[in-house]
PDB file of C-alpha atoms in Angstrom:
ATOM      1  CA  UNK A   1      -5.010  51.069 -17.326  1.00 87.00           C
ATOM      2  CA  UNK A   2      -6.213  53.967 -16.209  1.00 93.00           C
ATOM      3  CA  UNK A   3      -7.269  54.939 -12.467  1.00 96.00           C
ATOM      4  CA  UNK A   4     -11.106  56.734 -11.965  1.00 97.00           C
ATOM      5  CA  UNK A   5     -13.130  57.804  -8.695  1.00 97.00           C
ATOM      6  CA  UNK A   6     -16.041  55.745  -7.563  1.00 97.00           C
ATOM      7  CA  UNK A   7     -17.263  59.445  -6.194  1.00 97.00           C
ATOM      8  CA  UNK A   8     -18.951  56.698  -3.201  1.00 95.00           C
ATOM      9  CA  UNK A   9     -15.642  57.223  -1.933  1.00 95.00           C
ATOM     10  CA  UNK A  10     -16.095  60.935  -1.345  1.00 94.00           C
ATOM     11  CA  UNK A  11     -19.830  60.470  -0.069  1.00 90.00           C
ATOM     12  CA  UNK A  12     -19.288  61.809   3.591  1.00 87.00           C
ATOM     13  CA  UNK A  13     -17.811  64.993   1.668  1.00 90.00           C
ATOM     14  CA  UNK A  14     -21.479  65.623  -0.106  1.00 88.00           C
ATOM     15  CA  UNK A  15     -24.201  64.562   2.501  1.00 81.00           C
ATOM     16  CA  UNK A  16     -22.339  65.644   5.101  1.00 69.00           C
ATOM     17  CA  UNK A  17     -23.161  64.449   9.244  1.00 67.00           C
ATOM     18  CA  UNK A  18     -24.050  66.188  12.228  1.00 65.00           C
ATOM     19  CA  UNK A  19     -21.170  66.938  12.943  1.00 69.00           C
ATOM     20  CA  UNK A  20     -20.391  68.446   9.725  1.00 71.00           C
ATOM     21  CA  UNK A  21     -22.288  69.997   6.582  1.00 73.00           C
ATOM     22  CA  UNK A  22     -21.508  69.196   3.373  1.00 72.00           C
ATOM     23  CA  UNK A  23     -18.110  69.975   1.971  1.00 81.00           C
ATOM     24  CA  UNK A  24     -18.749  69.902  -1.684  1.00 89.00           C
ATOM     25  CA  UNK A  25     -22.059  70.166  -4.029  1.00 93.00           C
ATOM     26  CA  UNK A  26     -22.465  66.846  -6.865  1.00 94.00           C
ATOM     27  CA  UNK A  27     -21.457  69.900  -9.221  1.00 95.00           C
ATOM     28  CA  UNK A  28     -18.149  70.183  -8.351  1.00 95.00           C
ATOM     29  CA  UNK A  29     -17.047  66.698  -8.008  1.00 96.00           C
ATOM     30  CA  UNK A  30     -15.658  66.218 -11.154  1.00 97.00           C
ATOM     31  CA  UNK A  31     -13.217  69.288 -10.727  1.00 96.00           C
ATOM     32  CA  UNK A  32     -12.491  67.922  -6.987  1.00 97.00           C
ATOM     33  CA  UNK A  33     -12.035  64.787  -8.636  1.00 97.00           C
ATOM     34  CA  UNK A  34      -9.567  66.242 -11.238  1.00 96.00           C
ATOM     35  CA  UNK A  35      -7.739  68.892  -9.372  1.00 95.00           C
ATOM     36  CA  UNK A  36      -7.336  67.297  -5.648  1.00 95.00           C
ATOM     37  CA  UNK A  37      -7.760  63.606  -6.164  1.00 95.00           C
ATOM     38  CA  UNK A  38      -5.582  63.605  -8.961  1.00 95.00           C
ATOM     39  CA  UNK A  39      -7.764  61.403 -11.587  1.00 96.00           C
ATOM     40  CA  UNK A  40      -9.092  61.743 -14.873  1.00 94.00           C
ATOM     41  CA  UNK A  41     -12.114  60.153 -14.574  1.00 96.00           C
ATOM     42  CA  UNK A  42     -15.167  59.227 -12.713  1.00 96.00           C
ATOM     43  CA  UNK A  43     -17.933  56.699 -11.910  1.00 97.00           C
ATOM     44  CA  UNK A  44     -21.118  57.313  -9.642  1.00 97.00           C
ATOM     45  CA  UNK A  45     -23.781  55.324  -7.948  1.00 97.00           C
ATOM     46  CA  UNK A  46     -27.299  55.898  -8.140  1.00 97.00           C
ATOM     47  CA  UNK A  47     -28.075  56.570  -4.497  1.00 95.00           C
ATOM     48  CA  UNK A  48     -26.026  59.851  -5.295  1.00 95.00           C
ATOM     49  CA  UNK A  49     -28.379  61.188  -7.995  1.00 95.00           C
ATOM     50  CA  UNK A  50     -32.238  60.028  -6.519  1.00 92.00           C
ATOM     51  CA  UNK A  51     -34.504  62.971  -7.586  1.00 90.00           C
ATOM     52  CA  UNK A  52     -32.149  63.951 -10.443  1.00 92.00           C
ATOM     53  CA  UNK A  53     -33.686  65.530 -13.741  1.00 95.00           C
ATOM     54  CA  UNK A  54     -32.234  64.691 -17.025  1.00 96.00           C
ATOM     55  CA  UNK A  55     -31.448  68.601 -17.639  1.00 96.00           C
ATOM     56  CA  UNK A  56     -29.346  68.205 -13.715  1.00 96.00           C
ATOM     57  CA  UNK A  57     -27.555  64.956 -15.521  1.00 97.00           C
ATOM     58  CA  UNK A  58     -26.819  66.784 -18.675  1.00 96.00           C
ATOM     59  CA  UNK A  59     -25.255  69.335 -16.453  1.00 97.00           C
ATOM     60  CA  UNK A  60     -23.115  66.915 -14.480  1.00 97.00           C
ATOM     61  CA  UNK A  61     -22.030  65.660 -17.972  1.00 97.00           C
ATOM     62  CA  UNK A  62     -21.090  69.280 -19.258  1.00 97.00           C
ATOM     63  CA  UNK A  63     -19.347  69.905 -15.377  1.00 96.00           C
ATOM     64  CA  UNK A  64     -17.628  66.624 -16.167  1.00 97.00           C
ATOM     65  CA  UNK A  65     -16.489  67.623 -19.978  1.00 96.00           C
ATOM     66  CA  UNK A  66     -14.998  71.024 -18.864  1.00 96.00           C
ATOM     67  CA  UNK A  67     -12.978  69.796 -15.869  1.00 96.00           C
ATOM     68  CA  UNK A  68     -11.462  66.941 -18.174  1.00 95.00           C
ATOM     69  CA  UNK A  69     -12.937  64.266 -15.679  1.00 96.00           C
ATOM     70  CA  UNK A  70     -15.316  62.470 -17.725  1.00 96.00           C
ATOM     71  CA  UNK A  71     -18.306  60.438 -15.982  1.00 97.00           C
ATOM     72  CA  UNK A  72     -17.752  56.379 -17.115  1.00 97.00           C
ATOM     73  CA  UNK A  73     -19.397  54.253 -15.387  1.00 97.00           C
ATOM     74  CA  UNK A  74     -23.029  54.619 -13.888  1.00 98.00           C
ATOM     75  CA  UNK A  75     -23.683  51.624 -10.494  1.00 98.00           C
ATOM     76  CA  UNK A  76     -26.880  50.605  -9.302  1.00 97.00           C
ATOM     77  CA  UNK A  77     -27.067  50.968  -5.992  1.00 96.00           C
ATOM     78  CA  UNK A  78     -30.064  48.564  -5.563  1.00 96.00           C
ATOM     79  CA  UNK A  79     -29.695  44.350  -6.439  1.00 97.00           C
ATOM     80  CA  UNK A  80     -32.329  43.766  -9.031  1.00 97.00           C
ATOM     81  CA  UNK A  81     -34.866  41.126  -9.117  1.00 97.00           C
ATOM     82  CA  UNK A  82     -34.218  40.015 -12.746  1.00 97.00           C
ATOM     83  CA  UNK A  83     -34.098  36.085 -11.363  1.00 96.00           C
ATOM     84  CA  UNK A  84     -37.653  36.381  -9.529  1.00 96.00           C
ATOM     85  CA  UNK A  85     -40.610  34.309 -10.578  1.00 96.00           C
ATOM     86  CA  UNK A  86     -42.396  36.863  -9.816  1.00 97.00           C
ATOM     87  CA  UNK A  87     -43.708  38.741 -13.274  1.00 96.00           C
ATOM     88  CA  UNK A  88     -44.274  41.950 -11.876  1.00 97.00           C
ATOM     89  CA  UNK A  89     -40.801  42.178 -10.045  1.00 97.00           C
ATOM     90  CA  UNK A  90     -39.018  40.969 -13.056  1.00 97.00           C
ATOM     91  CA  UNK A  91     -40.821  43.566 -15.522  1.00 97.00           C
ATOM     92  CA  UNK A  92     -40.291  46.450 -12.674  1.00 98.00           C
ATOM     93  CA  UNK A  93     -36.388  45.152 -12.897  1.00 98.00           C
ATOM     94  CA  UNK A  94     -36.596  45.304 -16.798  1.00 98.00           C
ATOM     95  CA  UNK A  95     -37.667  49.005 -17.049  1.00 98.00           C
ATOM     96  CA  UNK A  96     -35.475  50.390 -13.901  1.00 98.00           C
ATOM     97  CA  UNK A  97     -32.184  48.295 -16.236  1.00 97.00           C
ATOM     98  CA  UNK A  98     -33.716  50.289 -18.912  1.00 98.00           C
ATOM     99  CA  UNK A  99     -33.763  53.671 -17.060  1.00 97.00           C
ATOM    100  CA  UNK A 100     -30.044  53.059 -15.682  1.00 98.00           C
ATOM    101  CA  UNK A 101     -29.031  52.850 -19.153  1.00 98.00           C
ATOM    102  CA  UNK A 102     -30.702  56.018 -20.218  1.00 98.00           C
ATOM    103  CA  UNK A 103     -29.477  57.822 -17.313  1.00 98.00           C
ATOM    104  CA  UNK A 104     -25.961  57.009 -17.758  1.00 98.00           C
ATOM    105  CA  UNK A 105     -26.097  57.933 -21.402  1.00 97.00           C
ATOM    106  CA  UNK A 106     -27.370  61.402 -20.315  1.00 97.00           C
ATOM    107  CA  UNK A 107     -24.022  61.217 -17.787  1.00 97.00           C
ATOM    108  CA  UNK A 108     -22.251  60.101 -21.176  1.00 96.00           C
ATOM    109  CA  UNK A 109     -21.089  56.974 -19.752  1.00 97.00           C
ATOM    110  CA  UNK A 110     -19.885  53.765 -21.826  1.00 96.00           C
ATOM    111  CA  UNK A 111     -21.495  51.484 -19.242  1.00 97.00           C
ATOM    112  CA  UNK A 112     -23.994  50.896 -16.503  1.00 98.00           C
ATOM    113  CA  UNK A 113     -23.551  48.177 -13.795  1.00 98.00           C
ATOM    114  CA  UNK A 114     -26.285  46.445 -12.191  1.00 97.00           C
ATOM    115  CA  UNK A 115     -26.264  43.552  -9.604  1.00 97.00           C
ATOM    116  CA  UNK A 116     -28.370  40.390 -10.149  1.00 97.00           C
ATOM    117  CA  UNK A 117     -30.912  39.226  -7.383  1.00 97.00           C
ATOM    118  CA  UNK A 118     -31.225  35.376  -8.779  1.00 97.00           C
ATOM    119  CA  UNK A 119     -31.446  32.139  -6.799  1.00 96.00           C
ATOM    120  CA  UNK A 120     -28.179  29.906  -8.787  1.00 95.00           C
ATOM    121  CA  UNK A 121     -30.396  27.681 -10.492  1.00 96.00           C
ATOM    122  CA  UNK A 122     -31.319  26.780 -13.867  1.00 95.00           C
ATOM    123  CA  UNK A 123     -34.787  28.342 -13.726  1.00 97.00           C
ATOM    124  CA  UNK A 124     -33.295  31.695 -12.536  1.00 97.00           C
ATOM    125  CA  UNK A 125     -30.968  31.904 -15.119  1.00 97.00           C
ATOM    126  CA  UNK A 126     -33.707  31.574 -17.802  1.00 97.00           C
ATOM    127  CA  UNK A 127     -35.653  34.052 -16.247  1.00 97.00           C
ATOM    128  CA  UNK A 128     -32.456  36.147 -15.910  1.00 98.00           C
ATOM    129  CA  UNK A 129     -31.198  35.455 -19.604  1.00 98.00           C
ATOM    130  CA  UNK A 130     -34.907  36.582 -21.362  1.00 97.00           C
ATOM    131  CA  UNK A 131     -35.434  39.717 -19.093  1.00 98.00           C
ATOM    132  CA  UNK A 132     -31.176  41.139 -19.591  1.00 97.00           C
ATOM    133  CA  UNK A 133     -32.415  40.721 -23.826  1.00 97.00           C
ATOM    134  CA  UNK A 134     -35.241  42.744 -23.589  1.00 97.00           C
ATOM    135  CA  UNK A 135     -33.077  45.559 -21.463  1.00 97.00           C
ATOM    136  CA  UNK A 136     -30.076  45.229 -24.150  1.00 97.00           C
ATOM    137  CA  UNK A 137     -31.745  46.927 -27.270  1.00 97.00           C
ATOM    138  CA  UNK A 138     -31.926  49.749 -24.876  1.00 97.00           C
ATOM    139  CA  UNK A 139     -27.975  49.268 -24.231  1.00 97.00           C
ATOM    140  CA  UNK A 140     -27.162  48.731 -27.919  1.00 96.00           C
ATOM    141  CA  UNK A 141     -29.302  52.173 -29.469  1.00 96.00           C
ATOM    142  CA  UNK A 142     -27.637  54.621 -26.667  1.00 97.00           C
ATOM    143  CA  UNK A 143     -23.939  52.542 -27.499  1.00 96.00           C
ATOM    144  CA  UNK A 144     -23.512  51.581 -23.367  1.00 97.00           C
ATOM    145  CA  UNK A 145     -22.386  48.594 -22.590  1.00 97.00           C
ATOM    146  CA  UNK A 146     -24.756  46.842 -19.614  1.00 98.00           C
ATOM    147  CA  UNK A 147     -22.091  45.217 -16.891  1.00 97.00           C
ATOM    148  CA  UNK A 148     -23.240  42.786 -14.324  1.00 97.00           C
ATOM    149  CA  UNK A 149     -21.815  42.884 -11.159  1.00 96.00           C
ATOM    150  CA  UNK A 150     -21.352  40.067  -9.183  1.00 95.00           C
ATOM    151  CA  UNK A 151     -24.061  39.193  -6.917  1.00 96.00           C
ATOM    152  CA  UNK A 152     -24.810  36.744  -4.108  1.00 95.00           C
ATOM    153  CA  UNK A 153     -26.534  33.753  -5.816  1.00 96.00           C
ATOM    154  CA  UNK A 154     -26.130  33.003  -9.483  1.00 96.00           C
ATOM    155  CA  UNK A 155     -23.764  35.323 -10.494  1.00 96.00           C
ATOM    156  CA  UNK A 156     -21.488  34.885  -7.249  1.00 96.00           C
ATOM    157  CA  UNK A 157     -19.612  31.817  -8.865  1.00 95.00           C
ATOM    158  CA  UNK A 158     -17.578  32.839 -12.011  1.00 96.00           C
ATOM    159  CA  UNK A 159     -18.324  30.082 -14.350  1.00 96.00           C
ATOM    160  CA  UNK A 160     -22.145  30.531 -13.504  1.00 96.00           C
ATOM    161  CA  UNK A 161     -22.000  34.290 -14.421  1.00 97.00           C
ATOM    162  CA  UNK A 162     -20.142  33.535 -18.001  1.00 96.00           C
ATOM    163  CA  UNK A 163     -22.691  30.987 -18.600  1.00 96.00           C
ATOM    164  CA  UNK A 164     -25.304  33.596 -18.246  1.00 97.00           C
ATOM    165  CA  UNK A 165     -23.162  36.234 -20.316  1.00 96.00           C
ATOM    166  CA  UNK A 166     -23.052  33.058 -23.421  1.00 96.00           C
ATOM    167  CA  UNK A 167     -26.425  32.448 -22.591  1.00 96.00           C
ATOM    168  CA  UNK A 168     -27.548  36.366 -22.996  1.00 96.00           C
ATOM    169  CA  UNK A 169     -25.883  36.756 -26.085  1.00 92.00           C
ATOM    170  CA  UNK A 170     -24.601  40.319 -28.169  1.00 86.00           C
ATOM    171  CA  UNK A 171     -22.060  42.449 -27.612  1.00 88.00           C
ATOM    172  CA  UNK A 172     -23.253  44.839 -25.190  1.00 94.00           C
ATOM    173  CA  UNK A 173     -23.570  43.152 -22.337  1.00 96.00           C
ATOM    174  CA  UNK A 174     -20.132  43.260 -19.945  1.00 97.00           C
ATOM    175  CA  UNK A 175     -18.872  42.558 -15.955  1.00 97.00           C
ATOM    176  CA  UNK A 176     -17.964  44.551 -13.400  1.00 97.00           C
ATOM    177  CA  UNK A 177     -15.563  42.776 -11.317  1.00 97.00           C
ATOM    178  CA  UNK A 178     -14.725  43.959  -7.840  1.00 96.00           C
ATOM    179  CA  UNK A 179     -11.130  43.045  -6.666  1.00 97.00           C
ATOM    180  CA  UNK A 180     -12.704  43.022  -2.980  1.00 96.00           C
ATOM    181  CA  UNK A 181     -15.067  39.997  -3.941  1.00 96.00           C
ATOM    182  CA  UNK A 182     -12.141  38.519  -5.883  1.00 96.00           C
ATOM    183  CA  UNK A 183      -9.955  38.400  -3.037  1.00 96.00           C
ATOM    184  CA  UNK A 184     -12.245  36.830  -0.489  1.00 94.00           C
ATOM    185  CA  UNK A 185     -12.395  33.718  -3.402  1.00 95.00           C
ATOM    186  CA  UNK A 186     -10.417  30.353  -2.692  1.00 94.00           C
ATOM    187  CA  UNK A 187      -8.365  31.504  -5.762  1.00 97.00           C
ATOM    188  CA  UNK A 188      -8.734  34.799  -6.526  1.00 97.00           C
ATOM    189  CA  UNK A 189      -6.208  35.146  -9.633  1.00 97.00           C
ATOM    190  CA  UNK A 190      -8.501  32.526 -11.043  1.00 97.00           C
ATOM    191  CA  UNK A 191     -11.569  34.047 -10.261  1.00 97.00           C
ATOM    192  CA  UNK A 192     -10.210  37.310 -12.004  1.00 97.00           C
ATOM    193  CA  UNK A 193      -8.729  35.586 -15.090  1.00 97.00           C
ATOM    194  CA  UNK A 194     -12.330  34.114 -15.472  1.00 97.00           C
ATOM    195  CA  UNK A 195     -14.832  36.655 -15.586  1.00 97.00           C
ATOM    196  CA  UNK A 196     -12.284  39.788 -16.744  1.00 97.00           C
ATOM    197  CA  UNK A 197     -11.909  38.965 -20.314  1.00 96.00           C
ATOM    198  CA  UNK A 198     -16.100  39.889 -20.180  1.00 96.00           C
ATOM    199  CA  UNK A 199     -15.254  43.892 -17.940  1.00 96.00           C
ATOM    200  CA  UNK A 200     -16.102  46.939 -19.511  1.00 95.00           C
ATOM    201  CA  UNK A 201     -14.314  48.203 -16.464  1.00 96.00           C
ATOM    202  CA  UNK A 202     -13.006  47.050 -12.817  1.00 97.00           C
ATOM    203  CA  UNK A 203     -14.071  48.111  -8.889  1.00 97.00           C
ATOM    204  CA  UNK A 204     -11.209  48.298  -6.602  1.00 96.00           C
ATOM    205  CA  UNK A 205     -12.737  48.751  -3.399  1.00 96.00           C
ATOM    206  CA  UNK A 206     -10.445  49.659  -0.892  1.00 96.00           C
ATOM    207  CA  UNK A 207     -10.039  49.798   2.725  1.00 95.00           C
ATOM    208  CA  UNK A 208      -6.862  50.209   5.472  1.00 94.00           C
ATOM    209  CA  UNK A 209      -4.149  51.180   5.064  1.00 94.00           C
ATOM    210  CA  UNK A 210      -0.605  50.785   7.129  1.00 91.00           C
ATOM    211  CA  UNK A 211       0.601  53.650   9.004  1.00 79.00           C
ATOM    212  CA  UNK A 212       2.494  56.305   6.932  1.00 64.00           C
ATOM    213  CA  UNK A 213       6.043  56.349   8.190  1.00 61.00           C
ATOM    214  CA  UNK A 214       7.012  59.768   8.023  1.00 54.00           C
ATOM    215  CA  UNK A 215      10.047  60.552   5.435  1.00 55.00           C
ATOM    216  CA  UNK A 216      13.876  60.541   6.917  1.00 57.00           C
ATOM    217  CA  UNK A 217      15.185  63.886   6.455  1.00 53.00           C
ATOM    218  CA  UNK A 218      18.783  64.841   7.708  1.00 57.00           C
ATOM    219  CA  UNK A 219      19.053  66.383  11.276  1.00 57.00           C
ATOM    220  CA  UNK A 220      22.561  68.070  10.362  1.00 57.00           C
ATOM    221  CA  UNK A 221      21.068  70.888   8.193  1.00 53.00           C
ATOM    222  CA  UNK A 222      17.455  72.482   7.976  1.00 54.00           C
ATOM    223  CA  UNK A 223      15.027  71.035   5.710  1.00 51.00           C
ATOM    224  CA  UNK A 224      13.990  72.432   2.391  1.00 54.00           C
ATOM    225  CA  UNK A 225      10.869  71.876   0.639  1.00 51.00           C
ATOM    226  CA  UNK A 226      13.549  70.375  -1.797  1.00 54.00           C
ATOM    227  CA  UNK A 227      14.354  67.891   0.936  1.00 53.00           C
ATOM    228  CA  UNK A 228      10.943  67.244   1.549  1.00 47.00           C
ATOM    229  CA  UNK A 229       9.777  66.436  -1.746  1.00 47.00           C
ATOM    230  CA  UNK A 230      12.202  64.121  -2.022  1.00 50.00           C
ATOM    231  CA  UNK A 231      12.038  62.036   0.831  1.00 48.00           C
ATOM    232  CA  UNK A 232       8.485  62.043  -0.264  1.00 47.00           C
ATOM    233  CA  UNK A 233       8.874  60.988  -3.534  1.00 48.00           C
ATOM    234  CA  UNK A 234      11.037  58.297  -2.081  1.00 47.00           C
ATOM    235  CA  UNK A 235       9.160  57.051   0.264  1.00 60.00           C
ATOM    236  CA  UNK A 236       7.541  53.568  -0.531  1.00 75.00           C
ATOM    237  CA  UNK A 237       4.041  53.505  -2.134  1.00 86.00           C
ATOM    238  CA  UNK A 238       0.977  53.256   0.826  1.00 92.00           C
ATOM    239  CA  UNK A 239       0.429  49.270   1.611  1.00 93.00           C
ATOM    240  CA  UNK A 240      -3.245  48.329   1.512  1.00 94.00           C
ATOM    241  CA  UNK A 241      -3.367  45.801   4.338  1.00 94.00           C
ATOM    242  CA  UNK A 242      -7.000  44.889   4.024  1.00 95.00           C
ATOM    243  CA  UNK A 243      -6.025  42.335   1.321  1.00 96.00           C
ATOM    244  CA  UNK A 244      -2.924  42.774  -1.297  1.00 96.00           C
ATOM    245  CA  UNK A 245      -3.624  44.687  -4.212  1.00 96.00           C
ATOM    246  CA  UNK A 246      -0.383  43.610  -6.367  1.00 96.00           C
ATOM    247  CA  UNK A 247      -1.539  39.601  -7.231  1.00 97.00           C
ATOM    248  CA  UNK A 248      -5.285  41.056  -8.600  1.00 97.00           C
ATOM    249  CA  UNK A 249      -3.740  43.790 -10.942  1.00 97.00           C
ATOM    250  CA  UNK A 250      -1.435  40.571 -11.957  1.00 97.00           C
ATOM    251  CA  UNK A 251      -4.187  38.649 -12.292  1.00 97.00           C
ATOM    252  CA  UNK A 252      -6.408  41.393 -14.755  1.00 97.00           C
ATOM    253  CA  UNK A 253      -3.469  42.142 -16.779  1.00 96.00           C
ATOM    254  CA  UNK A 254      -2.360  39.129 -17.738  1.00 95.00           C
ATOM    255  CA  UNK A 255      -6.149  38.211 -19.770  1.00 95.00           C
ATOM    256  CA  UNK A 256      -4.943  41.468 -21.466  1.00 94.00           C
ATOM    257  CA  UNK A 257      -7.497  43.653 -19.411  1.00 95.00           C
ATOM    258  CA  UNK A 258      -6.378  47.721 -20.223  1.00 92.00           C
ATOM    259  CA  UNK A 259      -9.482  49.337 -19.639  1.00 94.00           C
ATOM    260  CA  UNK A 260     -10.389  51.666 -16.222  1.00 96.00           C
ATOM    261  CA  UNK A 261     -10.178  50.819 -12.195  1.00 97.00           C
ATOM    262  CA  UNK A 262     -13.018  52.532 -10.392  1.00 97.00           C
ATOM    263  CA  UNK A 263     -10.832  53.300  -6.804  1.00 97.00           C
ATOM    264  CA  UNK A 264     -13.955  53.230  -4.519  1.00 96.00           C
ATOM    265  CA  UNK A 265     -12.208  53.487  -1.253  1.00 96.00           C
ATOM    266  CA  UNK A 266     -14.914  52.119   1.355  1.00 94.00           C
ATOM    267  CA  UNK A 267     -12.656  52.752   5.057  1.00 92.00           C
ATOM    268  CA  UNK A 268     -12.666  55.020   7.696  1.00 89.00           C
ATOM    269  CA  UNK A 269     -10.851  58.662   8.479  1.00 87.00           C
ATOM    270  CA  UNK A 270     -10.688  61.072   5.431  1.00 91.00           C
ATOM    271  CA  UNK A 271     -11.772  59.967   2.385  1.00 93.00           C
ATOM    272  CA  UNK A 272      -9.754  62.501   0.518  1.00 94.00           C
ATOM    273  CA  UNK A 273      -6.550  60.818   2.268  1.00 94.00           C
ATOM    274  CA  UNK A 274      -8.073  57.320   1.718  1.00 95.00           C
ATOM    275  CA  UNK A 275      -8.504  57.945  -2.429  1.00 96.00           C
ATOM    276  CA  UNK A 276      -5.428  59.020  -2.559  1.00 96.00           C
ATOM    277  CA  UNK A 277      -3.341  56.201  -0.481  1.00 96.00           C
ATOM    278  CA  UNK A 278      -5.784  53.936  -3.004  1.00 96.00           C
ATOM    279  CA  UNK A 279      -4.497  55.673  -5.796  1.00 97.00           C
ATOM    280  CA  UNK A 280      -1.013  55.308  -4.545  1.00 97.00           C
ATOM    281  CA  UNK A 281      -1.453  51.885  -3.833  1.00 96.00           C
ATOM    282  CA  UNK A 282      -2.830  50.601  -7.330  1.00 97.00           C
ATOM    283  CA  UNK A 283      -0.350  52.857  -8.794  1.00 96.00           C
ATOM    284  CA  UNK A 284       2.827  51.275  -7.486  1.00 95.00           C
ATOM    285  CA  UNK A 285       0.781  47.330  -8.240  1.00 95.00           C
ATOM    286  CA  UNK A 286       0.785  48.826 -11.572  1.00 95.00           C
ATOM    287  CA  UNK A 287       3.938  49.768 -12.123  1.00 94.00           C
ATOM    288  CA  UNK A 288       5.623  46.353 -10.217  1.00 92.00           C
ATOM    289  CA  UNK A 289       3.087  44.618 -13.209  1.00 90.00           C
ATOM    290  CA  UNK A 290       4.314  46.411 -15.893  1.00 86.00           C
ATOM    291  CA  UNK A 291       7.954  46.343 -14.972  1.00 70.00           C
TER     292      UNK A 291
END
């Protein structure tokens, strides 16, 4: 499997506060990604690129490209209305599905992730099923798969969001499950052996972390970077306390998931620091999986 930035993680970095300006321009994050975070790979939400062109898109792609750090996955930010009864709504929810996909072809993404807005009921799903068919010969001319992303109402329960994956039909359209909604479920390995055999790719959002012990190092003789990097190195991996990561990575890999986890590290502090313990953290689940 291999480990990608949800650049949401890094958000504070690019809009800045008033405390602080902005640390880094959209430009760069793909070498920031690559270089400091450590990762070879990338997903983005569309909050981050409102007012982009398609010539600013192509350049994030080429930005992307040269650094190694290519863009995968495009998010919308915003729930879409594809359940309402409401015509209107559900045709303004058609063409914005459409323009995701077109936006994160221009990224050169493999998929786009959307979230539902549907009441659970059979009605809704209808409504749901017809509008996601006319979006997908968008999805299947640009070669993107289309992932739904679990939602509050019909797509929150995993057999109800298959269902409407059967129901929709083709090839191109995918899920996007989140290990953070999988582990507030009764069963979570469950929930995750249900709907991951459908992912073009999973979220692993992220949160605390325990307190970093500092490494032992010997008090009878000065320290060498030597020393240090060693102690470091054998220091245990960071332990994500807001819910354990190991069981979910269990859980993904064993319906033969080997595709990407988007680390979208959502806590407080220094989101450089908190990407990092995340990629630590999955790292180590990965590794206790494999072995």
């Amino acid at each position: 499997m291999l480990l990608t930035c949800n650049v949401s993680s890094i958000g504070q970095l690019l809009r800045g506060n008033k405390q602080r300006p902005a640390q880094l321009k959209l430009l760069d994050v793909p070498a920031y990604v690559k270089d400091e975070l450590g990762l070879h790979g990338l997903s983005i939400s569309t909050d981050l690129l409102v007012g982009s062109t398609p010539d600013r898109l192509n350049a994030f792609r080429e930005r992307a490209d040269k650094a190694g750090c290519a863009c995968l996955l495009l998010i919308e930010s915003e729930p879409q209305p594809l359940g309402d009864p409401d015509d209107e709504k559900g045709f303004a929810a058609i063409d914005r599905g459409k323009r995701v996909l077109q936006a994160a072809s221009l990224l050169g993404c493999n998929s786009a992730a959307i979230r539902v807005e549907a009441a659970d009921d059979d009605e809704s799903m209808e409504r749901v099923v017809d509008r996601i068919r006319e979006i997908l010969p968008v999805a299947d001319k640009l070669d993107i798969y289309l992932a739904l992303r679990p939602h509050e109402g019909l797509t929150a329960d995993p057999e109800r969001l298959t269902d409407t994956i059967k129901k929709i039909g083709g090839f191109r359209v995918a899920t996007l499950p989140d290990l953070q909604v999988a582990a507030g479920q009764d069963d979570p390995a469950a929930y995750l052996r249900r709907i991951t055999p459908y992912a073009s790719a999973v979220l692993a959002q992220t949160f605390e972390f325990a307190e970093v012990q500092a490494p032992e190092i010997d008090d009878d003789k000065p320290a060498s970077l030597d020393d240090l990097a060693e102690a470091l190195v054998a220091a245990e991996a960071p332990e994500h306390t807001t819910y354990a990561l190991e069981p979910l990575i269990a859980a993904i890999a064993s319906v033969g998931f080997d595709g990407t986890i988007a680390i979208d590290y959502r806590g407080e502090g220094d989101p450089t620091l908190g990407v990092l313990q995340s990629r630590d953290a999955l790292d180590a689940a990965l590794e206790a999986v494999s072995g």
